[in-house]
């Protein structure tokens, strides 16, 4: 059933595996710990999470594929907004009034895919002024 969701979306297994590797690299750059990374990815079983982290990516739920897309989109937006990559990578860990004083990384790790969508939408709206 999981593979079917990817096949219906037209996403190749190697694309998901590369996306997963990229997301783990991004989360590390943002300073996310394993607990946060696990919640951002949809709280998979611990064994699954560590397999993904080690690069062993098998069947991935459609929800997780959506989460990968949001993280990649957030990363891209930050790279566009900040000329300095260190500033871009530091932004998710800094408190932000738009998220009630909470760091965007904590909001993303809220556990629901809508938490990722909220951060993505915020950055897209902010970036819109520069388009």
Tab-separated table of N, CA, C and O in Angstrom:
chain	number	residue	atom	x	y	z
A	1	UNK	N	0.824	-1.190	0.000
A	1	UNK	CA	0.000	0.000	0.000
A	1	UNK	C	0.867	1.253	0.000
A	1	UNK	O	0.568	2.207	-0.681
A	2	UNK	N	1.965	1.259	0.756
A	2	UNK	CA	2.839	2.422	0.804
A	2	UNK	C	3.504	2.641	-0.541
A	2	UNK	O	3.551	3.743	-1.055
A	3	UNK	N	4.030	1.578	-1.133
A	3	UNK	CA	4.674	1.702	-2.442
A	3	UNK	C	3.675	2.203	-3.471
A	3	UNK	O	4.022	2.972	-4.350
A	4	UNK	N	2.424	1.786	-3.356
A	4	UNK	CA	1.397	2.219	-4.283
A	4	UNK	C	1.199	3.722	-4.212
A	4	UNK	O	1.048	4.375	-5.231
A	5	UNK	N	1.240	4.293	-3.007
A	5	UNK	CA	1.076	5.741	-2.857
A	5	UNK	C	2.191	6.475	-3.599
A	5	UNK	O	1.958	7.471	-4.274
A	6	UNK	N	3.420	5.977	-3.502
A	6	UNK	CA	4.535	6.597	-4.222
A	6	UNK	C	4.388	6.406	-5.710
A	6	UNK	O	4.657	7.309	-6.488
A	7	UNK	N	3.975	5.214	-6.119
A	7	UNK	CA	3.816	4.958	-7.545
A	7	UNK	C	2.732	5.847	-8.124
A	7	UNK	O	2.880	6.373	-9.221
A	8	UNK	N	1.647	6.045	-7.386
A	8	UNK	CA	0.576	6.915	-7.856
A	8	UNK	C	1.064	8.353	-7.988
A	8	UNK	O	0.664	9.069	-8.883
A	9	UNK	N	1.948	8.774	-7.085
A	9	UNK	CA	2.478	10.133	-7.142
A	9	UNK	C	3.589	10.253	-8.175
A	9	UNK	O	4.055	11.347	-8.457
A	10	UNK	N	4.056	9.128	-8.707
A	10	UNK	CA	5.113	9.147	-9.706
A	10	UNK	C	6.486	9.432	-9.120
A	10	UNK	O	7.333	10.008	-9.790
A	11	UNK	N	6.706	9.040	-7.880
A	11	UNK	CA	7.977	9.294	-7.204
A	11	UNK	C	8.777	7.998	-7.184
A	11	UNK	O	8.329	6.998	-6.639
A	12	UNK	N	9.976	8.034	-7.748
A	12	UNK	CA	10.828	6.856	-7.785
A	12	UNK	C	11.456	6.608	-6.421
A	12	UNK	O	11.691	7.545	-5.653
A	13	UNK	N	11.717	5.336	-6.122
A	13	UNK	CA	12.313	4.965	-4.841
A	13	UNK	C	13.635	5.681	-4.591
A	13	UNK	O	13.906	6.125	-3.490
A	14	UNK	N	14.469	5.801	-5.624
A	14	UNK	CA	15.766	6.457	-5.429
A	14	UNK	C	15.603	7.949	-5.161
A	14	UNK	O	16.403	8.543	-4.446
A	15	UNK	N	14.555	8.549	-5.679
A	15	UNK	CA	14.285	9.962	-5.411
A	15	UNK	C	13.924	10.152	-3.943
A	15	UNK	O	14.401	11.085	-3.293
A	16	UNK	N	13.110	9.264	-3.418
A	16	UNK	CA	12.738	9.335	-2.003
A	16	UNK	C	13.971	9.114	-1.128
A	16	UNK	O	14.187	9.829	-0.147
A	17	UNK	N	14.805	8.159	-1.489
A	17	UNK	CA	16.016	7.888	-0.709
A	17	UNK	C	16.951	9.094	-0.718
A	17	UNK	O	17.519	9.458	0.322
A	18	UNK	N	17.123	9.733	-1.878
A	18	UNK	CA	17.971	10.932	-1.949
A	18	UNK	C	17.354	12.076	-1.158
A	18	UNK	O	18.060	12.828	-0.481
A	19	UNK	N	16.042	12.220	-1.241
A	19	UNK	CA	15.361	13.255	-0.471
A	19	UNK	C	15.517	13.035	1.021
A	19	UNK	O	15.757	13.980	1.782
A	20	UNK	N	15.412	11.780	1.448
A	20	UNK	CA	15.567	11.444	2.865
A	20	UNK	C	16.982	11.799	3.336
A	20	UNK	O	17.162	12.397	4.401
A	21	UNK	N	17.989	11.441	2.540
A	21	UNK	CA	19.381	11.762	2.901
A	21	UNK	C	19.569	13.267	2.996
A	21	UNK	O	20.216	13.765	3.934
A	22	UNK	N	19.006	13.995	2.056
A	22	UNK	CA	19.101	15.449	2.082
A	22	UNK	C	18.444	16.048	3.304
A	22	UNK	O	18.980	16.968	3.932
A	23	UNK	N	17.286	15.524	3.669
A	23	UNK	CA	16.574	16.030	4.836
A	23	UNK	C	17.376	15.780	6.111
A	23	UNK	O	17.464	16.652	6.979
A	24	UNK	N	17.986	14.621	6.232
A	24	UNK	CA	18.810	14.369	7.421
A	24	UNK	C	19.999	15.329	7.480
A	24	UNK	O	20.374	15.795	8.557
A	25	UNK	N	20.582	15.648	6.331
A	25	UNK	CA	21.681	16.618	6.290
A	25	UNK	C	21.181	17.999	6.716
A	25	UNK	O	21.841	18.705	7.487
A	26	UNK	N	20.028	18.387	6.230
A	26	UNK	CA	19.429	19.680	6.578
A	26	UNK	C	19.121	19.739	8.069
A	26	UNK	O	19.457	20.722	8.753
A	27	UNK	N	18.481	18.704	8.590
A	27	UNK	CA	18.113	18.701	10.009
A	27	UNK	C	19.344	18.786	10.901
A	27	UNK	O	19.326	19.447	11.946
A	28	UNK	N	20.422	18.148	10.484
A	28	UNK	CA	21.671	18.235	11.241
A	28	UNK	C	22.196	19.676	11.214
A	28	UNK	O	22.614	20.209	12.243
A	29	UNK	N	22.168	20.306	10.050
A	29	UNK	CA	22.629	21.691	9.917
A	29	UNK	C	21.790	22.635	10.766
A	29	UNK	O	22.293	23.634	11.289
A	30	UNK	N	20.508	22.322	10.919
A	30	UNK	CA	19.618	23.152	11.720
A	30	UNK	C	19.764	22.886	13.218
A	30	UNK	O	19.177	23.587	14.028
A	31	UNK	N	20.500	21.848	13.571
A	31	UNK	CA	20.701	21.524	14.979
A	31	UNK	C	19.592	20.688	15.589
A	31	UNK	O	19.457	20.618	16.812
A	32	UNK	N	18.818	20.020	14.752
A	32	UNK	CA	17.735	19.166	15.258
A	32	UNK	C	18.321	17.927	15.918
A	32	UNK	O	19.238	17.306	15.390
A	33	UNK	N	17.771	17.568	17.067
A	33	UNK	CA	18.182	16.327	17.706
A	33	UNK	C	17.344	15.174	17.130
A	33	UNK	O	16.430	15.400	16.330
A	34	UNK	N	17.654	13.958	17.526
A	34	UNK	CA	16.945	12.793	16.970
A	34	UNK	C	15.458	12.828	17.276
A	34	UNK	O	14.639	12.434	16.436
A	35	UNK	N	15.095	13.283	18.465
A	35	UNK	CA	13.673	13.340	18.829
A	35	UNK	C	12.928	14.306	17.912
A	35	UNK	O	11.846	13.998	17.406
A	36	UNK	N	13.508	15.472	17.686
A	36	UNK	CA	12.877	16.442	16.794
A	36	UNK	C	12.814	15.903	15.367
A	36	UNK	O	11.776	16.009	14.708
A	37	UNK	N	13.910	15.340	14.900
A	37	UNK	CA	13.944	14.799	13.543
A	37	UNK	C	12.889	13.711	13.362
A	37	UNK	O	12.202	13.670	12.337
A	38	UNK	N	12.745	12.866	14.352
A	38	UNK	CA	11.758	11.791	14.288
A	38	UNK	C	10.342	12.360	14.187
A	38	UNK	O	9.543	11.908	13.367
A	39	UNK	N	10.031	13.364	15.001
A	39	UNK	CA	8.695	13.983	14.951
A	39	UNK	C	8.471	14.689	13.616
A	39	UNK	O	7.377	14.640	13.054
A	40	UNK	N	9.505	15.358	13.104
A	40	UNK	CA	9.381	16.042	11.820
A	40	UNK	C	9.062	15.037	10.711
A	40	UNK	O	8.281	15.326	9.803
A	41	UNK	N	9.628	13.844	10.801
A	41	UNK	CA	9.395	12.812	9.790
A	41	UNK	C	8.116	12.013	10.022
A	41	UNK	O	7.834	11.079	9.281
A	42	UNK	N	7.348	12.367	11.032
A	42	UNK	CA	6.057	11.716	11.247
A	42	UNK	C	6.052	10.651	12.314
A	42	UNK	O	5.145	9.822	12.354
A	43	UNK	N	7.054	10.640	13.167
A	43	UNK	CA	7.157	9.690	14.280
A	43	UNK	C	7.107	8.230	13.837
A	43	UNK	O	6.291	7.446	14.327
A	44	UNK	N	7.999	7.853	12.924
A	44	UNK	CA	8.051	6.428	12.555
A	44	UNK	C	8.580	5.617	13.741
A	44	UNK	O	9.103	6.184	14.700
A	45	UNK	N	8.471	4.321	13.647
A	45	UNK	CA	9.038	3.450	14.676
A	45	UNK	C	10.526	3.752	14.796
A	45	UNK	O	11.185	4.112	13.823
A	46	UNK	N	11.067	3.591	16.001
A	46	UNK	CA	12.476	3.914	16.250
A	46	UNK	C	13.401	3.169	15.285
A	46	UNK	O	14.344	3.748	14.730
A	47	UNK	N	13.115	1.909	15.072
A	47	UNK	CA	13.934	1.095	14.166
A	47	UNK	C	13.901	1.652	12.748
A	47	UNK	O	14.918	1.726	12.059
A	48	UNK	N	12.727	2.070	12.306
A	48	UNK	CA	12.569	2.652	10.974
A	48	UNK	C	13.323	3.968	10.872
A	48	UNK	O	14.030	4.216	9.893
A	49	UNK	N	13.176	4.807	11.888
A	49	UNK	CA	13.859	6.100	11.900
A	49	UNK	C	15.368	5.917	11.745
A	49	UNK	O	16.008	6.569	10.906
A	50	UNK	N	15.959	5.014	12.528
A	50	UNK	CA	17.408	4.812	12.461
A	50	UNK	C	17.841	4.133	11.162
A	50	UNK	O	18.948	4.378	10.681
A	51	UNK	N	16.966	3.327	10.580
A	51	UNK	CA	17.276	2.747	9.262
A	51	UNK	C	17.311	3.865	8.219
A	51	UNK	O	18.238	3.924	7.400
A	52	UNK	N	16.315	4.758	8.249
A	52	UNK	CA	16.300	5.885	7.325
A	52	UNK	C	17.539	6.747	7.511
A	52	UNK	O	18.171	7.161	6.554
A	53	UNK	N	17.882	6.993	8.762
A	53	UNK	CA	19.037	7.843	9.058
A	53	UNK	C	20.329	7.207	8.533
A	53	UNK	O	21.241	7.912	8.093
A	54	UNK	N	20.398	5.893	8.544
A	54	UNK	CA	21.569	5.170	8.044
A	54	UNK	C	21.549	5.009	6.524
A	54	UNK	O	22.468	4.430	5.950
A	55	UNK	N	20.486	5.499	5.879
A	55	UNK	CA	20.415	5.415	4.426
A	55	UNK	C	19.685	4.208	3.893
A	55	UNK	O	19.653	3.983	2.678
A	56	UNK	N	19.085	3.415	4.786
A	56	UNK	CA	18.318	2.243	4.361
A	56	UNK	C	16.838	2.656	4.280
A	56	UNK	O	16.114	2.567	5.266
A	57	UNK	N	16.462	3.124	3.113
A	57	UNK	CA	15.112	3.646	2.922
A	57	UNK	C	14.329	2.666	2.072
A	57	UNK	O	14.642	2.469	0.898
A	58	UNK	N	13.345	2.036	2.676
A	58	UNK	CA	12.475	1.125	1.947
A	58	UNK	C	11.182	1.843	1.626
A	58	UNK	O	11.182	2.961	1.115
A	59	UNK	N	10.089	1.213	1.974
A	59	UNK	CA	8.778	1.809	1.763
A	59	UNK	C	8.610	2.997	2.709
A	59	UNK	O	8.919	2.906	3.891
A	60	UNK	N	8.159	4.101	2.160
A	60	UNK	CA	7.968	5.330	2.933
A	60	UNK	C	6.520	5.773	2.774
A	60	UNK	O	6.036	5.893	1.644
A	61	UNK	N	5.832	6.026	3.883
A	61	UNK	CA	4.434	6.472	3.781
A	61	UNK	C	4.304	7.793	3.025
A	61	UNK	O	5.216	8.634	3.049
A	62	UNK	N	3.184	7.979	2.375
A	62	UNK	CA	2.916	9.210	1.622
A	62	UNK	C	3.053	10.426	2.529
A	62	UNK	O	3.580	11.467	2.103
A	63	UNK	N	2.608	10.339	3.762
A	63	UNK	CA	2.726	11.443	4.717
A	63	UNK	C	4.189	11.847	4.908
A	63	UNK	O	4.510	13.034	4.954
A	64	UNK	N	5.069	10.883	4.978
A	64	UNK	CA	6.496	11.171	5.154
A	64	UNK	C	7.064	11.834	3.904
A	64	UNK	O	7.877	12.752	4.006
A	65	UNK	N	6.629	11.402	2.740
A	65	UNK	CA	7.081	12.028	1.495
A	65	UNK	C	6.664	13.497	1.480
A	65	UNK	O	7.450	14.377	1.100
A	66	UNK	N	5.455	13.786	1.929
A	66	UNK	CA	4.997	15.185	2.034
A	66	UNK	C	5.882	15.963	2.995
A	66	UNK	O	6.256	17.104	2.736
A	67	UNK	N	6.234	15.351	4.117
A	67	UNK	CA	7.080	16.007	5.109
A	67	UNK	C	8.463	16.303	4.532
A	67	UNK	O	9.025	17.374	4.781
A	68	UNK	N	9.002	15.360	3.763
A	68	UNK	CA	10.298	15.593	3.110
A	68	UNK	C	10.201	16.825	2.207
A	68	UNK	O	11.098	17.675	2.199
A	69	UNK	N	9.128	16.911	1.458
A	69	UNK	CA	8.928	18.050	0.564
A	69	UNK	C	8.867	19.369	1.311
A	69	UNK	O	9.450	20.373	0.870
A	70	UNK	N	8.183	19.373	2.441
A	70	UNK	CA	8.112	20.607	3.234
A	70	UNK	C	9.484	21.010	3.755
A	70	UNK	O	9.869	22.182	3.679
A	71	UNK	N	10.238	20.065	4.293
A	71	UNK	CA	11.575	20.397	4.816
A	71	UNK	C	12.457	20.927	3.692
A	71	UNK	O	13.148	21.942	3.864
A	72	UNK	N	12.430	20.282	2.547
A	72	UNK	CA	13.233	20.734	1.415
A	72	UNK	C	12.798	22.127	0.957
A	72	UNK	O	13.632	22.977	0.633
A	73	UNK	N	11.500	22.384	0.969
A	73	UNK	CA	10.989	23.705	0.591
A	73	UNK	C	11.380	24.783	1.587
A	73	UNK	O	11.727	25.911	1.200
A	74	UNK	N	11.333	24.455	2.869
A	74	UNK	CA	11.748	25.400	3.909
A	74	UNK	C	13.226	25.725	3.745
A	74	UNK	O	13.636	26.891	3.804
A	75	UNK	N	14.019	24.698	3.516
A	75	UNK	CA	15.459	24.892	3.316
A	75	UNK	C	15.713	25.813	2.113
A	75	UNK	O	16.502	26.757	2.190
A	76	UNK	N	15.038	25.545	1.015
A	76	UNK	CA	15.217	26.359	-0.187
A	76	UNK	C	14.834	27.812	0.076
A	76	UNK	O	15.565	28.727	-0.318
A	77	UNK	N	13.725	28.032	0.737
A	77	UNK	CA	13.295	29.397	1.049
A	77	UNK	C	14.330	30.124	1.895
A	77	UNK	O	14.631	31.296	1.654
A	78	UNK	N	14.877	29.434	2.887
A	78	UNK	CA	15.884	30.056	3.742
A	78	UNK	C	17.144	30.398	2.961
A	78	UNK	O	17.764	31.442	3.192
A	79	UNK	N	17.526	29.535	2.034
A	79	UNK	CA	18.714	29.804	1.223
A	79	UNK	C	18.493	31.011	0.304
A	79	UNK	O	19.428	31.746	0.004
A	80	UNK	N	17.267	31.216	-0.119
A	80	UNK	CA	16.936	32.374	-0.955
A	80	UNK	C	16.920	33.648	-0.111
A	80	UNK	O	17.427	34.688	-0.526
A	81	UNK	N	16.346	33.563	1.075
A	81	UNK	CA	16.204	34.747	1.931
A	81	UNK	C	17.517	35.225	2.542
A	81	UNK	O	17.689	36.416	2.768
A	82	UNK	N	18.401	34.300	2.844
A	82	UNK	CA	19.664	34.647	3.500
A	82	UNK	C	20.839	34.365	2.575
A	82	UNK	O	21.023	33.238	2.127
A	83	UNK	N	21.655	35.375	2.336
A	83	UNK	CA	22.839	35.197	1.497
A	83	UNK	C	23.889	34.353	2.209
A	83	UNK	O	24.660	33.654	1.571
A	84	UNK	N	23.892	34.397	3.522
A	84	UNK	CA	24.866	33.668	4.321
A	84	UNK	C	24.261	32.319	4.741
A	84	UNK	O	23.270	32.297	5.481
A	85	UNK	N	24.831	31.201	4.312
A	85	UNK	CA	24.274	29.887	4.654
A	85	UNK	C	24.198	29.626	6.167
A	85	UNK	O	23.289	28.949	6.626
A	86	UNK	N	25.130	30.176	6.935
A	86	UNK	CA	25.088	29.991	8.392
A	86	UNK	C	23.873	30.694	8.986
A	86	UNK	O	23.251	30.186	9.919
A	87	UNK	N	23.521	31.864	8.448
A	87	UNK	CA	22.318	32.555	8.915
A	87	UNK	C	21.070	31.745	8.558
A	87	UNK	O	20.153	31.620	9.368
A	88	UNK	N	21.056	31.226	7.343
A	88	UNK	CA	19.912	30.426	6.902
A	88	UNK	C	19.744	29.193	7.785
A	88	UNK	O	18.633	28.870	8.210
A	89	UNK	N	20.858	28.523	8.086
A	89	UNK	CA	20.784	27.308	8.901
A	89	UNK	C	20.501	27.615	10.361
A	89	UNK	O	19.970	26.767	11.085
A	90	UNK	N	20.815	28.816	10.818
A	90	UNK	CA	20.553	29.185	12.206
A	90	UNK	C	19.130	29.651	12.451
A	90	UNK	O	18.636	29.596	13.578
A	91	UNK	N	18.442	30.101	11.404
A	91	UNK	CA	17.093	30.650	11.559
A	91	UNK	C	16.118	29.694	12.255
A	91	UNK	O	15.382	30.117	13.146
A	92	UNK	N	16.073	28.414	11.892
A	92	UNK	CA	15.083	27.532	12.522
A	92	UNK	C	15.233	27.388	14.035
A	92	UNK	O	14.266	27.072	14.717
A	93	UNK	N	16.411	27.623	14.570
A	93	UNK	CA	16.632	27.440	16.012
A	93	UNK	C	16.394	28.717	16.821
A	93	UNK	O	16.407	28.671	18.044
A	94	UNK	N	16.174	29.839	16.146
A	94	UNK	CA	15.974	31.112	16.848
A	94	UNK	C	14.495	31.347	17.124
A	94	UNK	O	13.639	31.097	16.269
A	95	UNK	N	14.214	31.862	18.314
A	95	UNK	CA	12.829	32.188	18.686
A	95	UNK	C	12.252	33.161	17.657
A	95	UNK	O	12.957	34.013	17.127
A	96	UNK	N	10.957	33.002	17.399
A	96	UNK	CA	10.305	33.807	16.375
A	96	UNK	C	8.916	34.208	16.867
A	96	UNK	O	8.107	33.339	17.230
A	97	UNK	N	8.641	35.507	16.852
A	97	UNK	CA	7.331	35.995	17.308
A	97	UNK	C	6.189	35.416	16.480
A	97	UNK	O	5.081	35.227	16.986
A	98	UNK	N	6.440	35.147	15.224
A	98	UNK	CA	5.388	34.604	14.354
A	98	UNK	C	4.896	33.242	14.834
A	98	UNK	O	3.790	32.819	14.493
A	99	UNK	N	5.702	32.570	15.639
A	99	UNK	CA	5.337	31.255	16.169
A	99	UNK	C	5.178	31.317	17.683
A	99	UNK	O	5.495	30.372	18.398
A	100	UNK	N	4.696	32.455	18.170
A	100	UNK	CA	4.438	32.618	19.602
A	100	UNK	C	5.709	32.609	20.432
A	100	UNK	O	5.680	32.195	21.590
A	101	UNK	N	6.824	33.049	19.863
A	101	UNK	CA	8.093	33.055	20.569
A	101	UNK	C	8.828	31.730	20.516
A	101	UNK	O	9.946	31.601	21.009
A	102	UNK	N	8.205	30.763	19.919
A	102	UNK	CA	8.794	29.431	19.779
A	102	UNK	C	9.740	29.425	18.573
A	102	UNK	O	9.518	30.137	17.598
A	103	UNK	N	10.781	28.633	18.641
A	103	UNK	CA	11.673	28.481	17.492
A	103	UNK	C	10.933	27.718	16.390
A	103	UNK	O	10.195	26.775	16.675
A	104	UNK	N	11.122	28.104	15.135
A	104	UNK	CA	10.471	27.386	14.033
A	104	UNK	C	10.779	25.887	14.041
A	104	UNK	O	9.917	25.083	13.689
A	105	UNK	N	11.987	25.516	14.466
A	105	UNK	CA	12.333	24.095	14.536
A	105	UNK	C	11.410	23.357	15.495
A	105	UNK	O	10.960	22.242	15.216
A	106	UNK	N	11.104	23.982	16.622
A	106	UNK	CA	10.176	23.363	17.571
A	106	UNK	C	8.773	23.273	16.979
A	106	UNK	O	8.067	22.295	17.191
A	107	UNK	N	8.367	24.292	16.241
A	107	UNK	CA	7.054	24.250	15.589
A	107	UNK	C	7.019	23.112	14.579
A	107	UNK	O	6.063	22.339	14.521
A	108	UNK	N	8.093	22.993	13.772
A	108	UNK	CA	8.145	21.914	12.785
A	108	UNK	C	8.084	20.549	13.456
A	108	UNK	O	7.531	19.604	12.902
A	109	UNK	N	8.656	20.450	14.652
A	109	UNK	CA	8.700	19.178	15.383
A	109	UNK	C	7.448	18.962	16.219
A	109	UNK	O	7.410	18.062	17.050
A	110	UNK	N	6.419	19.755	15.971
A	110	UNK	CA	5.169	19.611	16.711
A	110	UNK	C	4.495	18.271	16.485
A	110	UNK	O	3.666	17.843	17.275
A	111	UNK	N	4.839	17.610	15.404
A	111	UNK	CA	4.314	16.274	15.154
A	111	UNK	C	3.308	16.181	14.030
A	111	UNK	O	3.113	15.121	13.449
A	112	UNK	N	2.649	17.274	13.703
A	112	UNK	CA	1.633	17.255	12.655
A	112	UNK	C	2.217	17.851	11.378
A	112	UNK	O	3.004	18.796	11.438
A	113	UNK	N	1.829	17.329	10.258
A	113	UNK	CA	2.321	17.847	8.981
A	113	UNK	C	1.926	19.310	8.813
A	113	UNK	O	2.625	20.077	8.143
A	114	UNK	N	0.847	19.744	9.462
A	114	UNK	CA	0.441	21.150	9.369
A	114	UNK	C	1.443	22.074	10.058
A	114	UNK	O	1.507	23.256	9.725
A	115	UNK	N	2.220	21.558	11.001
A	115	UNK	CA	3.264	22.370	11.631
A	115	UNK	C	4.345	22.715	10.611
A	115	UNK	O	4.835	23.843	10.564
A	116	UNK	N	4.716	21.750	9.793
A	116	UNK	CA	5.675	22.004	8.716
A	116	UNK	C	5.076	22.953	7.686
A	116	UNK	O	5.755	23.861	7.202
A	117	UNK	N	3.817	22.744	7.372
A	117	UNK	CA	3.144	23.598	6.391
A	117	UNK	C	3.099	25.043	6.873
A	117	UNK	O	3.272	25.974	6.071
A	118	UNK	N	2.895	25.258	8.165
A	118	UNK	CA	2.829	26.617	8.712
A	118	UNK	C	4.159	27.342	8.543
A	118	UNK	O	4.190	28.515	8.166
A	119	UNK	N	5.255	26.662	8.828
A	119	UNK	CA	6.576	27.282	8.674
A	119	UNK	C	6.852	27.540	7.197
A	119	UNK	O	7.334	28.618	6.822
A	120	UNK	N	6.527	26.592	6.355
A	120	UNK	CA	6.723	26.747	4.912
A	120	UNK	C	5.915	27.930	4.394
A	120	UNK	O	6.430	28.771	3.635
A	121	UNK	N	4.669	28.025	4.801
A	121	UNK	CA	3.791	29.111	4.357
A	121	UNK	C	4.311	30.463	4.841
A	121	UNK	O	4.303	31.437	4.087
A	122	UNK	N	4.782	30.527	6.083
A	122	UNK	CA	5.330	31.761	6.627
A	122	UNK	C	6.505	32.238	5.765
A	122	UNK	O	6.584	33.414	5.398
A	123	UNK	N	7.423	31.333	5.468
A	123	UNK	CA	8.595	31.706	4.671
A	123	UNK	C	8.212	32.080	3.245
A	123	UNK	O	8.782	33.009	2.671
A	124	UNK	N	7.248	31.374	2.667
A	124	UNK	CA	6.796	31.717	1.312
A	124	UNK	C	6.187	33.116	1.291
A	124	UNK	O	6.427	33.893	0.364
A	125	UNK	N	5.399	33.460	2.308
A	125	UNK	CA	4.797	34.792	2.381
A	125	UNK	C	5.875	35.853	2.569
A	125	UNK	O	5.832	36.911	1.931
A	126	UNK	N	6.831	35.574	3.405
A	126	UNK	CA	7.923	36.509	3.656
A	126	UNK	C	8.779	36.668	2.394
A	126	UNK	O	9.179	37.768	2.036
A	127	UNK	N	9.025	35.566	1.736
A	127	UNK	CA	9.829	35.582	0.518
A	127	UNK	C	9.098	36.280	-0.625
A	127	UNK	O	9.719	36.877	-1.502
A	128	UNK	N	7.772	36.256	-0.596
A	128	UNK	CA	6.984	36.883	-1.637
A	128	UNK	C	7.304	38.361	-1.828
A	128	UNK	O	7.242	38.889	-2.929
A	129	UNK	N	7.683	39.002	-0.750
A	129	UNK	CA	8.040	40.409	-0.830
A	129	UNK	C	9.303	40.629	-1.660
A	129	UNK	O	9.540	41.721	-2.157
A	130	UNK	N	10.115	39.570	-1.781
A	130	UNK	CA	11.369	39.684	-2.524
A	130	UNK	C	11.234	39.195	-3.965
A	130	UNK	O	12.185	39.267	-4.726
A	131	UNK	N	10.069	38.678	-4.312
A	131	UNK	CA	9.886	38.135	-5.671
A	131	UNK	C	9.576	39.212	-6.661
A	131	UNK	O	9.044	40.214	-6.426
